[in-house]
Coordinates of N, CA and C and ligand atoms in Angstrom, one line a residue:
X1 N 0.8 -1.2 0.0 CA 0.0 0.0 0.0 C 0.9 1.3 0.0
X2 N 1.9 1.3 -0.1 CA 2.9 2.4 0.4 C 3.3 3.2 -0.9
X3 N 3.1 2.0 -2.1 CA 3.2 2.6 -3.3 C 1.7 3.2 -3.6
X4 N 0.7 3.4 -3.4 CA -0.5 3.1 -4.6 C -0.4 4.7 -4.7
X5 N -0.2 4.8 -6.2 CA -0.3 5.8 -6.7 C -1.5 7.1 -6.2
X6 N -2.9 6.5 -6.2 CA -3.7 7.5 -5.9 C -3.6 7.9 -4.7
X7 N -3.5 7.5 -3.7 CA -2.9 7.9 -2.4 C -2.0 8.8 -2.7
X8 N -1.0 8.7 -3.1 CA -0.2 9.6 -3.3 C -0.2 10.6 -3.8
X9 N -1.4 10.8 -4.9 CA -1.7 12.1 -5.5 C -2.5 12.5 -4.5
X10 N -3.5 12.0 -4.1 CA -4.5 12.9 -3.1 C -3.4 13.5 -1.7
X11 N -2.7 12.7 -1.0 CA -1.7 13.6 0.1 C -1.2 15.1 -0.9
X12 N -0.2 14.4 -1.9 CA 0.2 15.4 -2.2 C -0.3 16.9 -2.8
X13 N -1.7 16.5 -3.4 CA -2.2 17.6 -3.4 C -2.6 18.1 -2.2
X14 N -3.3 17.7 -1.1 CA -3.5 18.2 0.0 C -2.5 18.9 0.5
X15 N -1.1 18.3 0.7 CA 0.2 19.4 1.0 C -0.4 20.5 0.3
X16 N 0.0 20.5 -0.7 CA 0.0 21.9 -1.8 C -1.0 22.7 -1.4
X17 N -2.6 21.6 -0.9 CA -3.3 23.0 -1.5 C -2.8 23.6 0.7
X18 N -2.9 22.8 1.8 CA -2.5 23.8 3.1 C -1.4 24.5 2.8
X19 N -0.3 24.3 1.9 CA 1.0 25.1 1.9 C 0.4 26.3 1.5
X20 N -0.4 26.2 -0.1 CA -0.3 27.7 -0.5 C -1.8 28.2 0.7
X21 N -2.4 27.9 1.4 CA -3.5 28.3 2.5 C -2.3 29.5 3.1
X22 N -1.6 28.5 4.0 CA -0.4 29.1 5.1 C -0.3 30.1 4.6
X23 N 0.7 29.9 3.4 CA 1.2 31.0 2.6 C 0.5 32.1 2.3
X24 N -0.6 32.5 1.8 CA -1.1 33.7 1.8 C -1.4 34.0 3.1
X25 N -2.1 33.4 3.8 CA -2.3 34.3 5.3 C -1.0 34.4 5.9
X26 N 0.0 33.9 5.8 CA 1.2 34.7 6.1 C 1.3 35.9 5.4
X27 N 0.9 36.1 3.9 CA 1.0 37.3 3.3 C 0.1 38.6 4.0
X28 N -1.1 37.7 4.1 CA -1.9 39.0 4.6 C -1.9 39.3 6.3
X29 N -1.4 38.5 7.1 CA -0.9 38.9 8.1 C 0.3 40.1 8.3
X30 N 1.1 39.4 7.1 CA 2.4 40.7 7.2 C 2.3 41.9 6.6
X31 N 1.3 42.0 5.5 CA 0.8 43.1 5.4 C -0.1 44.4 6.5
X32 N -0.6 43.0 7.0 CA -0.9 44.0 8.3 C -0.4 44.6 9.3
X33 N 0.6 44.1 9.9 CA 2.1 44.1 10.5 C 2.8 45.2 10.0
X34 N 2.9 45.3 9.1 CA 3.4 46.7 7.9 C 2.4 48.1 8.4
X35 N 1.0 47.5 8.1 CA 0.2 49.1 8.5 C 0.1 49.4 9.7
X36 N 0.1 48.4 10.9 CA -0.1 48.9 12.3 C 1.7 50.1 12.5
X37 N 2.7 49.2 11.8 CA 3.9 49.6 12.5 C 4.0 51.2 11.8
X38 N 3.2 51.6 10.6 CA 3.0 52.6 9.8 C 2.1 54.0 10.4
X39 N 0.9 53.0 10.5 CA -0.3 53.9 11.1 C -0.4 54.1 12.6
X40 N -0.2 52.9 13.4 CA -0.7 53.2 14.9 C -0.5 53.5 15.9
X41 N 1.4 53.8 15.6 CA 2.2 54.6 16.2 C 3.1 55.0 15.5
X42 N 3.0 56.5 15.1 CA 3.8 57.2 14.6 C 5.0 57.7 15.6
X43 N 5.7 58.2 14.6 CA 7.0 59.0 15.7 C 5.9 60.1 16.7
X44 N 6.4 60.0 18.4 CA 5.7 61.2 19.1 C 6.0 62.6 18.8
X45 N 6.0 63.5 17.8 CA 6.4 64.8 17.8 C 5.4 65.9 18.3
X46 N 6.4 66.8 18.8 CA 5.1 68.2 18.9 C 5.9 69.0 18.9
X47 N 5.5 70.3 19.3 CA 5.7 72.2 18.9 C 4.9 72.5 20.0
X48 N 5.2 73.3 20.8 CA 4.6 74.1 22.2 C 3.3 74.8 20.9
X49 N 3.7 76.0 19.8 CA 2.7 76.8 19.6 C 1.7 75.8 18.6
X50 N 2.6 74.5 17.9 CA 1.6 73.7 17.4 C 0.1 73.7 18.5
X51 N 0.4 72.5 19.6 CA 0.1 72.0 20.4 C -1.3 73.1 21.1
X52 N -0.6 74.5 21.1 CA -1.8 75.1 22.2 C -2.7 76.2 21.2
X53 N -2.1 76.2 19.9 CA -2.9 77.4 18.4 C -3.6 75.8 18.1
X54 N -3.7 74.7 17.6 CA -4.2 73.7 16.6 C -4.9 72.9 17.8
X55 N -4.3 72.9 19.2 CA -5.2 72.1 19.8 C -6.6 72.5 20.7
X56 N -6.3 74.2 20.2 CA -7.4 74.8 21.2 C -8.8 74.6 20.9
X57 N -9.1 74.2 19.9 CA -10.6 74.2 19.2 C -10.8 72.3 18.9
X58 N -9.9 72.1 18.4 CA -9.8 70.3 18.3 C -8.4 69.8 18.8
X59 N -8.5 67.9 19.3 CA -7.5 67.9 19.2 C -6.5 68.2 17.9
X60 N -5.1 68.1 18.8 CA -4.2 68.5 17.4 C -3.7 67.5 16.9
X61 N -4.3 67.6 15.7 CA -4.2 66.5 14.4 C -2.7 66.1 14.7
X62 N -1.6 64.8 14.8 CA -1.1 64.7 14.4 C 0.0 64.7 12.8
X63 N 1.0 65.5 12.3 CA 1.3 65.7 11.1 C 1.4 64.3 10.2
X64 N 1.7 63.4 10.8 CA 2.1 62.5 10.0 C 0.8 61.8 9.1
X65 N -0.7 62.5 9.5 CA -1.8 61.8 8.8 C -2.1 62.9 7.4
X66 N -1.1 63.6 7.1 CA -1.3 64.3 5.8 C -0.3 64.8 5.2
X67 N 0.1 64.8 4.2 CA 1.4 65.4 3.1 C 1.5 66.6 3.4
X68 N 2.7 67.2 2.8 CA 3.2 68.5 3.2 C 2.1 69.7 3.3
X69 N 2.1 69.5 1.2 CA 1.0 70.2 0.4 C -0.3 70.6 0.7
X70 N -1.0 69.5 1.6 CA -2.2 70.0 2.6 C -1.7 71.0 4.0
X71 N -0.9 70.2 4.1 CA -0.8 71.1 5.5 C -0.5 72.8 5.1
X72 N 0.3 72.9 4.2 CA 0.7 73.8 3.7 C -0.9 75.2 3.2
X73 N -1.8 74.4 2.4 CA -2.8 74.7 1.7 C -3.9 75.0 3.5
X74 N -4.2 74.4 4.5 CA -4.3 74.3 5.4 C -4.1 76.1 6.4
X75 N -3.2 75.8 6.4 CA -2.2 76.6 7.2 C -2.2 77.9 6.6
X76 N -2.4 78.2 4.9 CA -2.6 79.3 4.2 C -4.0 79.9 4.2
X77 N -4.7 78.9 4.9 CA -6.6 79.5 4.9 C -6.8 79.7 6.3
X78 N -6.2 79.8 7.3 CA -6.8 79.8 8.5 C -7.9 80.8 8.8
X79 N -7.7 81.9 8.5 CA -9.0 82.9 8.9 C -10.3 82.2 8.1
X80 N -9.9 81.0 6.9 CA -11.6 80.7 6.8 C -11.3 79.2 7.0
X81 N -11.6 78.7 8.1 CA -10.9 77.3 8.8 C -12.3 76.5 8.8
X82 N -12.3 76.3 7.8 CA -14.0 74.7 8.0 C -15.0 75.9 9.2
X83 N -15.4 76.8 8.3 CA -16.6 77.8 9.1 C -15.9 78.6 10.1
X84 N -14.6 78.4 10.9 CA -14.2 79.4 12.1 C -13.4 80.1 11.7
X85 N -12.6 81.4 12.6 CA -11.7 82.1 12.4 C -10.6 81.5 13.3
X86 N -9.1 81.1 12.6 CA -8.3 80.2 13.2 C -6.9 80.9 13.0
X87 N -7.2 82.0 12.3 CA -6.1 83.0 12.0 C -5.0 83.6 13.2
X88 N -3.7 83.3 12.7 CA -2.8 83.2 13.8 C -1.4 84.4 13.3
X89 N -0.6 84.9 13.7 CA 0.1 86.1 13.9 C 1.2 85.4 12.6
X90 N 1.4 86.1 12.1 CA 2.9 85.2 10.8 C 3.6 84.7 11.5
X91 N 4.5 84.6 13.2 CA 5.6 84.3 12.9 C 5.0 82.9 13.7
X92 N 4.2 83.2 14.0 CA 3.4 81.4 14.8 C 3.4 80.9 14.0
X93 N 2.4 81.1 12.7 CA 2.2 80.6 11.8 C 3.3 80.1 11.0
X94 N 4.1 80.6 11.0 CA 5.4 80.5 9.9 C 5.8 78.8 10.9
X95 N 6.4 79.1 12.2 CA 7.4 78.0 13.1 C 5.8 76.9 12.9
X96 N 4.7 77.1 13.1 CA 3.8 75.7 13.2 C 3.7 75.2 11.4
X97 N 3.9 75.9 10.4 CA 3.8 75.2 9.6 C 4.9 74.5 9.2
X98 N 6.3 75.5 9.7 CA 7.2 74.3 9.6 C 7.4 73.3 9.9
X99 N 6.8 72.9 11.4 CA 7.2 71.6 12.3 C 6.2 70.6 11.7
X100 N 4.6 70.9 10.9 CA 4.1 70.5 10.0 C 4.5 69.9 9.1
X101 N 5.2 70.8 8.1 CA 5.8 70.1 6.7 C 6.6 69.3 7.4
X102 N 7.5 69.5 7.8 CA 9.0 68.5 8.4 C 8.8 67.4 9.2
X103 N 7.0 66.8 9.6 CA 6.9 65.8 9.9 C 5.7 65.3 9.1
X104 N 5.3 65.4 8.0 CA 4.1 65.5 7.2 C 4.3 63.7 6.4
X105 N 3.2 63.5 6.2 CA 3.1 62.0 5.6 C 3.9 62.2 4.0
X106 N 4.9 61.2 4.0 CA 6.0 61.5 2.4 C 5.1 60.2 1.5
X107 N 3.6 59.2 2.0 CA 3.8 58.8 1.1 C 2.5 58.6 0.8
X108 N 1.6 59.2 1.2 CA 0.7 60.0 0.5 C 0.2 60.7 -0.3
X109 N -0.2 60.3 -1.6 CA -0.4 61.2 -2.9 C -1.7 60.6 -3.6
X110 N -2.1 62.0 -3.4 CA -3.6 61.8 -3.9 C -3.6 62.1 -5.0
X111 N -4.5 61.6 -5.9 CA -4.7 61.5 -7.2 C -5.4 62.6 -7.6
X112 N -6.0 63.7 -7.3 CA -7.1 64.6 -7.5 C -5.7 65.5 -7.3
X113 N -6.0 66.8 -7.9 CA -5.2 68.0 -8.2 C -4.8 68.6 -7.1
X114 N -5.9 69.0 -6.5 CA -6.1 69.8 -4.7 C -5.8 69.1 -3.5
X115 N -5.3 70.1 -3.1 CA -4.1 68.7 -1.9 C -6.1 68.6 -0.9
X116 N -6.0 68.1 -0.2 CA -6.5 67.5 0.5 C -6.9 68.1 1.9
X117 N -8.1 68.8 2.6 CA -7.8 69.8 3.7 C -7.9 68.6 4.8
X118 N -9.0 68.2 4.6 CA -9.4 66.9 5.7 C -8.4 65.6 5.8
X119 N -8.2 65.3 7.1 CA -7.4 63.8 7.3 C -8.8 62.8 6.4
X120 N -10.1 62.7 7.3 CA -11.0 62.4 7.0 C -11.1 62.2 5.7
X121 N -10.8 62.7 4.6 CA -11.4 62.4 3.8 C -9.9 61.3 2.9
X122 N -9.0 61.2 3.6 CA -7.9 60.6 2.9 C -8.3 59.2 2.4
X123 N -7.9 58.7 1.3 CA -7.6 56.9 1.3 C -7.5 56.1 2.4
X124 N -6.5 56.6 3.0 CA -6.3 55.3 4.1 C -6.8 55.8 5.6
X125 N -7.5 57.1 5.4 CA -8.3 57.6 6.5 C -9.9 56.1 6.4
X126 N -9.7 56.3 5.3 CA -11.2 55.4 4.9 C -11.3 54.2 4.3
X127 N -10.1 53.8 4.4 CA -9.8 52.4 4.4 C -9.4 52.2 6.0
X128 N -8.9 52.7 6.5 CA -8.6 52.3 7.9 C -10.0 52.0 8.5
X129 N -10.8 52.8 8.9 CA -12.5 53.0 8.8 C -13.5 52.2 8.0
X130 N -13.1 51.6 7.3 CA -14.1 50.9 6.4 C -15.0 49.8 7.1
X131 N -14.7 49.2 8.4 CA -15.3 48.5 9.2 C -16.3 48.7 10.5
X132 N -16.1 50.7 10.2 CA -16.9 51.3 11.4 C -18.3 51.5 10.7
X133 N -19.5 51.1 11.7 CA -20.8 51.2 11.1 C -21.2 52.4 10.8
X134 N -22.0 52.7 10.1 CA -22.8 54.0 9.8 C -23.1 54.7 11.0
X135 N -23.7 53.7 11.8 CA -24.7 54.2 13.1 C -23.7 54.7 14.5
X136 N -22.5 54.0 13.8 CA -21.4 54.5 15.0 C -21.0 55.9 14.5
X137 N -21.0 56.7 13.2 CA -20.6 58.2 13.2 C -21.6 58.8 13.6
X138 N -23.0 58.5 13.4 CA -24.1 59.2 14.3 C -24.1 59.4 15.4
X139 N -23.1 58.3 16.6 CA -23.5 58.5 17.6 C -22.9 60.0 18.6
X140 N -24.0 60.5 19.2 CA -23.4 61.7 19.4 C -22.3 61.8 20.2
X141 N -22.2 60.9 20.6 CA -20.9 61.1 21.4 C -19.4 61.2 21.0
X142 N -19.9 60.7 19.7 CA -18.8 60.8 18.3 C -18.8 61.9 18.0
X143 N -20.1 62.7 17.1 CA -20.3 63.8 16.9 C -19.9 63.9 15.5
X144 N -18.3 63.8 15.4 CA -17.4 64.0 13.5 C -16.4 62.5 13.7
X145 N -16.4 62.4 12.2 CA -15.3 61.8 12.4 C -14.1 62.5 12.6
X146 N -14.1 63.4 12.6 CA -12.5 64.2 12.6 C -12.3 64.1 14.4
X147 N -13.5 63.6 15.4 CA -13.1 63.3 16.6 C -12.8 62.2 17.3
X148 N -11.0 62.3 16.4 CA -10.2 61.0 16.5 C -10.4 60.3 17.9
X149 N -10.4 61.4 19.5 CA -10.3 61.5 21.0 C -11.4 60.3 21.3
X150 N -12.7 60.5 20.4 CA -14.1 59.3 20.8 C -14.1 58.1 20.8
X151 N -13.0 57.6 20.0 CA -13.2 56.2 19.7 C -10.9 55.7 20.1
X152 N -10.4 56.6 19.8 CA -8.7 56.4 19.9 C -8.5 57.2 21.4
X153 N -8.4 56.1 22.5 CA -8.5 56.5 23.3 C -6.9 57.3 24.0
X154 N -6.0 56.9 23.4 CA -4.6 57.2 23.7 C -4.3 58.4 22.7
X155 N -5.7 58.8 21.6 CA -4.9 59.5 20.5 C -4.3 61.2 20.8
X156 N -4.7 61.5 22.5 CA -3.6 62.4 22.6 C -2.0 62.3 22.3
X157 N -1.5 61.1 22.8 CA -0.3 60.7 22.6 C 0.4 60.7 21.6
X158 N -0.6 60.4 20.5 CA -0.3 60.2 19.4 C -0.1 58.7 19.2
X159 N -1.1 57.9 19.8 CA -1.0 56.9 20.2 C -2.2 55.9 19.3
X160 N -2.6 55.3 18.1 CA -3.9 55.1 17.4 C -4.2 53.8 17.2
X161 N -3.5 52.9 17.8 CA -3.2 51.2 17.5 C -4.2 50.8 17.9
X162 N -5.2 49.7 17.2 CA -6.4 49.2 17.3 C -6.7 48.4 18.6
X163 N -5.2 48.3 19.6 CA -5.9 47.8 21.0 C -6.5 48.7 21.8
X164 N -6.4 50.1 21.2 CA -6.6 51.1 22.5 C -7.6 51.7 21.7
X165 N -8.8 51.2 20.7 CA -9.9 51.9 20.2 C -11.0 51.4 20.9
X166 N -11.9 52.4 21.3 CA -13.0 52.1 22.1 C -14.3 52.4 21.7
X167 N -15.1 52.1 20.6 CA -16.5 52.8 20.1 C -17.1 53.0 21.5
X168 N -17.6 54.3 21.7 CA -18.5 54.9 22.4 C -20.3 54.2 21.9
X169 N -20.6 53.4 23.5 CA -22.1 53.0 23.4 C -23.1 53.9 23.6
Ligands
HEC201 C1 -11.2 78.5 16.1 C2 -11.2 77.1 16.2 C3 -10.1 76.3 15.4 C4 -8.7 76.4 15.5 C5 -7.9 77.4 16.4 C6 -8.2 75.4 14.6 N1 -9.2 74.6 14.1 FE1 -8.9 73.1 12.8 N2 -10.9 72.8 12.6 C7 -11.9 73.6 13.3 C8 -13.2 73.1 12.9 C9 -14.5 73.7 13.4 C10 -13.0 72.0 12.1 C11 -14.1 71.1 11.5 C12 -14.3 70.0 12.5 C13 -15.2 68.9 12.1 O1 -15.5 68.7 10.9 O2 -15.6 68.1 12.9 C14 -11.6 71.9 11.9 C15 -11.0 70.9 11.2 C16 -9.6 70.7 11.0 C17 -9.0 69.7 10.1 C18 -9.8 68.6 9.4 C19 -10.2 67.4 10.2 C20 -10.7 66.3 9.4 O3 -9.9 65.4 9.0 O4 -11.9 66.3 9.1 C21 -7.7 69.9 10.2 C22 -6.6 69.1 9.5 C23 -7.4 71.0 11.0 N3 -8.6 71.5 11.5 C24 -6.2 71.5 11.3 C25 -5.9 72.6 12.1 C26 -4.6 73.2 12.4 C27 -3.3 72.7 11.7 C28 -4.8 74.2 13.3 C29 -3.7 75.1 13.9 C30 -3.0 76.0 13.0 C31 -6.2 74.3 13.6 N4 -6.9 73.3 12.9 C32 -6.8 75.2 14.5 C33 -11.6 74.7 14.1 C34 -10.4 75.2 14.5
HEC202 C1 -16.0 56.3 15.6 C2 -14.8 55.9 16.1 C3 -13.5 56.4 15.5 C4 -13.1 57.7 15.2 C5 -13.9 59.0 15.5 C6 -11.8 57.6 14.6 N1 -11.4 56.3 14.5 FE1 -9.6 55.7 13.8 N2 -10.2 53.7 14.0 C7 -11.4 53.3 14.6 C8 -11.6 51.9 14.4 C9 -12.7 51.0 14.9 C10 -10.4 51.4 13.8 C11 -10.0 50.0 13.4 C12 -9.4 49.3 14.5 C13 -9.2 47.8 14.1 O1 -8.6 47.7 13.0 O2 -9.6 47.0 14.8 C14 -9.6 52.6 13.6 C15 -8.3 52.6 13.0 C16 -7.5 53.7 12.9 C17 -6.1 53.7 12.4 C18 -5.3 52.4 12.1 C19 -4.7 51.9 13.4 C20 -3.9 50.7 13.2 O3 -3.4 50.1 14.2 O4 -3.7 50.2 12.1 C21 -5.6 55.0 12.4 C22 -4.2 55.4 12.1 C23 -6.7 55.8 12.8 N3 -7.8 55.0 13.1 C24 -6.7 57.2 12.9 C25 -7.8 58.0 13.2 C26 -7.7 59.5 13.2 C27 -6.5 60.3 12.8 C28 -9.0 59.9 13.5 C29 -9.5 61.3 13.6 C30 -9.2 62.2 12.4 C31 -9.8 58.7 13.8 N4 -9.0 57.6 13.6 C32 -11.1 58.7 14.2 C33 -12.4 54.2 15.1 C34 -12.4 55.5 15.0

C-alpha cells in the first residue's frame, strides 16, 4: 500500500493546496504588520505653539496623517478654517507650519489635483474606517469623524493602535 499511486496524489495535493493556504495568510498577516507599524504609532512629535494654536478648538491633528502640500494649503486659509476664524500672527504661523511640513506623511499622494484639507477624507483615513458602522458616526458622542479622541482612546499621545480603540455605546 505504500506505493498506490492514488494515495499519493491525493496527500500530495492536499500538501499543496495547506501550503499555499499558510502561505497567503502569512502574506496578509504581514501586510498588516506593515500598516499597524506605519499607522498606529507614529514617531511622538510636537511644537509648544503647534500643540496650544491647533489644539485649542480640536484635538491636534497629528502631522504625519497628511502630506506637506495639505498642510501647507491648510495653514494658508486659517482665517476661513471649516466655518471658524483660526487666523494666527505670521511668525506662529510660519514656526507651526514648519514643524508640520518637516513631519508630514512622504507617502501619501492623492490623485485629485487639490491637496487635501481633511485627514478624514484621505484613502487610508477610509480604508482604515471601512469597518466602522454607519450608526457608530451618528453616535453623538462621536459627533465627527474628525473626533479621532471618541473612539482612539490614547490619540492624545499620538498613540492610534487598534488595541486602545474604544467605540463609544
Ligand atoms: C477657532 C477654532 C479652530 C482652531 C484654532 C483650529 N481649528 Fe482646525 N478645525 C476647526 C473646525 C470647526 C474644524 C471642523 C471639524 C469637524 O468637521 O468636525 C476643523 C478641522 C480641521 C481639520 C480637518 C479634520 C478632518 O480630518 O476632518 C484639520 C486638518 C485642522 N482642523 C487643522 C488645524 C490646524 C493645523 C490648526 C492650527 C493651525 C487648527 N486646525 C486650528 C476649528 C479650528
Ligand atoms: C467612531 C470611532 C472612530 C473615530 C472617531 C476615529 N477612529 Fe480611527 N479607528 C477606529 C476603528 C474602529 C479602527 C479600526 C481598529 C481595528 O482595525 O480593529 C480605527 C483605526 C485607525 C487607524 C489604524 C490603526 C492601526 O493600528 O492600524 C488609524 C491610524 C486611525 N484610526 C486614525 C484616526 C484618526 C487620525 C482619527 C481622527 C481624524 C480617527 N481615527 C477617528 C475608530 C475611530
Amino acid at each position: 500500500m505504500l506505493f498506490n499511486v492514488k494515495n499519493f496524489t491525493r496527500m500530495f495535493a492536499v500538501v499543496v493546496l495547506v501550503m499555499g493556504a499558510t502561505m497567503s495568510v502569512a502574506h496578509i498577516s504581514d501586510a498588516r504588520a506593515d500598516d499597524d507599524e506605519d499607522e498606529g504609532q507614529g514617531p511622538t512629535v510636537s511644537n509648544a505653539k503647534w500643540l496650544a494654536e491647533c489644539g485649542a478648538c480640536h484635538f491636534a491633528y497629528p502631522p504625519r496623517f497628511l502630506p506637506a502640500e495639505s498642510w501647507r494649503a491648510i495653514m494658508s486659509g486659517l482665517d476661513k478654517h471649516f466655518g471658524s476664524n483660526a487666523g494666527l500672527d505670521a511668525a506662529t504661523a510660519n514656526e507651526i507650519t514648519a514643524f508640520l511640513e518637516k513631519n508630514a506623511s512622504t507617502k501619501m499622494h492623492e490623485v485629485s489635483g487639490k491637496p487635501l484639507l481633511r485627514i478624514t477624507e484621505t484613502r487610508s483615513f477610509k480604508s482604515e474606517h471601512s469597518e466602522v458602522a454607519a450608526r457608530v458616526w451618528k453616535n453623538p458622542k462621536v459627533k465627527s469623524p474628525a473626533n479621532c479622541g471618541a473612539c482612539h482612546t490614547k490619540a492624545e499621545s499620538g498613540d492610534f493602535n487598534e488595541d486602545d480603540v474604544k467605540i463609544p455605546k
